[in-house]
XYZ file of N, CA, C and O in Angstrom:
356
model
N 0.735 -1.410 -0.459
C -0.143 0.451 0.177
C 0.710 1.173 -0.172
O 1.792 1.015 0.751
N 0.545 2.365 -0.579
C 0.893 3.795 -0.500
C 0.479 4.259 0.182
O -1.044 4.186 0.948
N 0.859 5.854 1.330
C -0.085 6.277 1.657
C -1.064 7.186 1.315
O -2.068 7.354 1.732
N -0.791 6.940 -0.308
C -2.514 7.992 -1.073
C -3.317 7.197 -0.372
O -4.387 7.087 -0.482
N -3.021 5.452 -0.062
C -3.709 4.666 -0.488
C -4.835 4.727 1.109
O -5.735 4.434 0.995
N -3.694 4.129 2.004
C -4.119 4.657 3.079
C -4.789 6.395 3.401
O -5.857 5.963 4.490
N -4.670 7.025 2.906
C -5.890 8.503 2.999
C -7.081 7.652 2.533
O -8.019 8.657 3.041
N -6.787 7.188 0.922
C -7.987 7.773 0.209
C -9.089 6.333 1.795
O -10.471 6.586 1.368
N -9.125 5.470 2.652
C -9.024 4.476 3.275
C -10.096 5.308 4.080
O -11.179 5.526 4.265
N -9.223 6.101 4.317
C -10.281 7.077 5.786
C -10.680 8.211 5.791
O -11.560 7.868 6.985
N -10.196 8.740 3.977
C -10.747 9.909 3.798
C -12.346 9.311 4.054
O -13.849 9.851 4.493
N -13.095 8.235 3.051
C -13.633 7.782 2.253
C -14.664 6.595 4.126
O -15.207 6.570 4.266
N -14.104 6.420 5.259
C -14.423 5.750 6.844
C -14.171 6.598 7.930
O -15.937 7.279 7.991
N -13.933 7.881 7.242
C -13.913 8.992 8.399
C -14.026 10.438 7.876
O -13.616 10.726 7.270
N -15.636 10.475 8.130
C -15.857 12.280 7.154
C -15.895 13.235 8.478
O -15.295 13.589 9.764
N -14.863 14.389 7.621
C -14.544 15.331 8.885
C -13.818 15.852 9.311
O -13.148 16.651 10.486
N -12.473 14.942 8.471
C -10.963 14.400 9.134
C -9.931 14.965 8.414
O -10.657 14.471 6.723
N -8.891 15.833 8.297
C -8.048 15.287 7.653
C -6.772 14.813 8.010
O -7.007 14.831 9.226
N -6.095 14.367 6.977
C -5.476 13.097 6.680
C -4.100 13.874 6.561
O -3.493 13.911 5.168
N -2.793 13.196 7.477
C -1.538 12.953 6.657
C -0.416 12.164 7.491
O -0.777 11.193 8.532
N -0.318 11.546 5.810
C 0.137 9.781 6.123
C 1.660 10.013 5.372
O 2.145 10.667 4.452
N 2.357 9.383 5.782
C 3.237 9.047 6.166
C 3.796 7.468 5.703
O 2.947 7.006 6.191
N 4.978 7.055 5.602
C 5.832 5.277 4.766
C 5.675 4.429 4.302
O 4.936 5.310 3.416
N 5.884 3.374 4.316
C 5.726 2.551 2.951
C 5.397 1.790 3.656
O 5.491 0.784 3.470
N 4.634 0.504 2.233
C 4.363 -1.289 2.342
C 3.758 -1.486 3.608
O 2.870 -0.853 2.349
N 3.680 -1.798 4.790
C 2.327 -1.714 5.160
C 3.016 -1.246 6.372
O 2.271 -1.374 7.686
N 4.049 0.057 6.810
C 4.064 0.809 7.910
C 4.149 1.792 7.422
O 4.188 3.016 7.162
N 2.923 2.707 8.965
C 2.408 3.548 8.689
C 2.413 4.747 9.408
O 1.981 4.017 10.277
N 2.324 5.737 9.449
C 2.269 7.319 10.707
C 1.517 7.857 9.961
O 1.128 8.500 8.428
N 0.643 8.001 11.027
C -0.758 8.647 9.915
C -0.866 9.993 11.785
O -1.014 9.864 12.669
N -1.479 11.010 10.888
C -1.973 11.811 11.545
C -3.187 12.362 10.768
O -2.975 12.431 9.499
N -3.919 12.937 12.259
C -5.231 12.608 11.688
C -6.175 14.047 12.210
O -5.686 14.397 13.706
N -6.574 15.063 11.672
C -6.718 16.772 12.603
C -8.031 16.997 12.311
O -8.924 16.476 11.360
N -8.843 16.932 13.104
C -10.703 16.659 13.317
C -11.046 17.603 14.332
O -10.878 17.154 15.521
N -12.131 18.055 14.492
C -13.029 18.143 15.648
C -14.073 17.497 15.721
O -13.966 17.505 17.281
N -13.728 15.928 16.083
C -13.883 14.713 16.667
C -13.911 14.448 17.403
O -14.352 13.838 17.889
N -12.686 15.098 17.329
C -11.594 14.392 18.505
C -11.933 15.839 19.636
O -11.012 15.175 21.102
N -12.698 16.591 19.665
C -12.800 16.852 20.830
C -13.547 16.581 21.784
O -14.256 16.279 21.475
N -13.098 16.519 22.959
C -13.259 15.660 24.187
C -13.249 14.375 24.129
O -13.911 13.808 25.063
N -12.829 13.526 23.110
C -12.427 12.149 23.613
C -11.016 12.119 23.745
O -10.277 12.817 23.823
N -11.039 10.428 24.331
C -9.551 10.131 24.960
C -8.229 9.997 24.424
O -9.324 10.008 23.253
N -7.215 10.331 24.505
C -6.191 9.623 23.763
C -6.575 8.097 22.753
O -6.775 7.682 21.818
N -7.435 7.133 23.908
C -7.621 5.963 23.358
C -8.563 5.548 22.685
O -8.048 5.857 21.908
N -9.689 6.219 22.595
C -10.821 6.901 21.671
C -10.535 7.118 20.668
O -11.101 6.942 19.511
N -9.654 7.977 20.494
C -9.363 8.789 19.571
C -8.528 7.821 18.514
O -8.439 7.647 17.183
N -7.107 6.983 19.336
C -6.801 6.367 18.669
C -8.476 4.455 18.081
O -8.221 4.372 17.653
N -8.713 4.672 18.453
C -9.813 3.411 18.877
C -10.311 3.668 16.890
O -10.717 2.926 16.310
N -11.065 4.718 16.786
C -11.233 5.272 15.294
C -10.562 5.105 15.216
O -11.238 4.985 13.406
N -9.071 5.503 14.176
C -8.903 5.684 13.559
C -8.037 3.229 13.676
O -8.153 3.348 12.087
N -8.149 3.022 14.732
C -7.801 1.959 13.972
C -9.141 1.246 13.466
O -8.892 0.568 12.949
N -10.023 1.358 14.315
C -11.519 0.490 13.723
C -11.311 0.834 12.305
O -11.747 0.425 11.222
N -11.490 2.111 11.609
C -11.328 2.523 10.531
C -10.396 1.912 8.887
O -11.114 1.622 8.268
N -9.002 1.207 10.753
C -8.426 0.205 9.553
C -7.860 -0.872 9.149
O -7.390 -2.157 9.019
N -9.170 -1.896 10.201
C -9.288 -2.514 10.897
C -8.762 -3.817 10.066
O -8.513 -4.314 10.069
N -10.061 -3.280 8.358
C -9.635 -4.913 7.314
C -8.410 -5.060 7.292
O -8.275 -5.945 6.472
N -7.726 -3.723 6.778
C -6.186 -3.532 6.143
C -4.782 -4.129 7.566
O -4.282 -5.069 7.164
N -6.065 -4.245 8.565
C -4.667 -4.921 9.633
C -5.054 -5.967 9.988
O -3.818 -7.004 9.813
N -6.270 -5.879 9.751
C -6.460 -7.829 9.827
C -5.901 -8.215 8.331
O -5.722 -9.857 8.907
N -6.026 -8.138 7.342
C -5.687 -9.295 6.032
C -3.952 -8.968 5.758
O -3.219 -9.624 5.094
N -2.820 -7.891 7.003
C -1.522 -8.195 6.646
C -1.386 -6.638 5.779
O -0.286 -6.327 5.777
N -2.214 -6.438 4.907
C -1.834 -5.012 3.949
C -1.763 -3.467 4.995
O -0.643 -3.215 4.411
N -2.028 -3.545 6.064
C -1.376 -2.503 6.762
C -0.611 -3.251 8.242
O -0.981 -4.361 9.018
N 0.481 -3.419 8.229
C 1.117 -3.651 9.428
C 1.010 -3.120 11.426
O 0.503 -3.419 12.143
N 2.099 -2.455 10.718
C 2.879 -0.876 11.897
C 1.542 0.397 11.699
O 1.765 1.360 10.561
N 0.832 1.129 12.110
C 0.227 2.337 12.814
C 0.672 2.983 13.665
O 0.317 2.414 14.589
N 1.346 4.170 13.403
C 1.653 5.291 14.234
C 0.601 6.506 13.922
O 0.241 6.906 13.171
N 0.166 6.828 15.180
C -1.509 7.836 15.127
C -1.497 8.505 15.963
O -0.444 8.494 17.019
N -0.803 10.237 15.248
C -1.094 11.140 16.157
C -2.789 11.252 16.111
O -2.696 12.257 14.346
N -3.297 12.175 16.203
C -4.520 12.897 16.380
C -4.984 14.284 17.226
O -3.657 14.572 18.408
N -5.661 15.432 16.404
C -5.123 16.716 16.629
C -6.408 17.033 16.698
O -7.718 16.529 15.845
N -7.402 18.111 17.353
C -8.656 18.800 16.831
C -7.490 19.970 15.979
O -6.446 20.410 16.220
N -8.223 20.855 15.257
C -7.908 21.721 14.774
C -7.188 22.713 15.435
O -5.846 23.712 14.661
N -7.453 23.214 16.289
C -6.867 24.077 17.170
C -5.907 23.639 18.127
O -4.798 24.454 18.179
N -5.577 22.041 18.539
C -3.730 21.886 18.251
C -3.681 21.368 17.597
O -1.406 22.112 17.770
N -3.771 21.200 16.353
C -3.070 21.225 15.467
C -2.709 21.949 15.283
O -1.392 22.155 14.465
N -2.968 23.230 15.132
C -2.552 24.892 14.387
C -1.185 24.907 15.711
O -0.256 25.612 14.965
N -1.536 24.352 16.750
C 0.278 24.594 17.614
C 1.028 23.479 17.480
O 2.453 22.992 18.504
N 0.946 22.305 16.722
C 1.122 21.116 16.733
C 2.976 21.209 16.235
O 2.404 22.225 15.171
N 3.727 20.753 16.903
C 5.208 20.326 16.077
C 5.526 20.533 14.252
O 5.912 20.642 13.737
N 4.555 19.266 14.690
C 4.575 18.580 12.895
C 3.804 19.058 12.481
O 4.071 19.790 10.839
N 2.410 20.487 12.586
C 2.198 21.462 11.740
C 3.241 22.449 11.519
O 3.595 22.727 10.247
N 3.934 22.789 12.280
C 5.155 23.440 12.330
C 6.080 23.618 10.883
O 6.358 24.440 10.499
N 6.661 22.415 11.307
C 7.390 21.793 10.655
C 7.194 21.617 9.129
O 8.073 22.044 7.927
N 5.757 21.933 8.759
C 5.142 21.422 7.119
C 5.299 22.472 6.708
O 5.304 22.534 5.663
N 4.637 23.744 7.620
C 5.007 24.596 7.236
C 6.389 25.895 6.749
O 6.815 26.293 6.242
N 6.749 24.998 7.687
C 8.386 25.706 7.676
C 9.112 25.265 5.919
O 10.339 26.077 5.651
N 8.843 23.509 6.082
C 9.381 23.320 4.826
C 8.731 23.751 3.251
O 9.576 24.319 2.540
N 7.822 24.451 3.721
C 7.557 25.233 2.226
C 7.451 26.530 2.136
O 7.766 27.141 0.879
N 8.210 26.483 3.153
C 8.771 28.230 3.150
C 9.721 28.216 2.179
O 11.184 27.328 2.240
């Protein structure tokens, strides 16, 4: 699978969320940004993402997933977001 494949799967299964995917083969890093995470515990946030990829994880198409979740307000000050904005400068 490619990062674009994982992004397409997540976008189709979780509405109202922006995804930033890195990785290759069957190991991926997922950053998810959405209002839906407001008020959810870190465990509940991760369960949403894992649930959306459960078929691919079960089949082995996705082996390892690292997940970071943010609300839009949290994303505005997240180190990963600052790094991506600086790369474009």
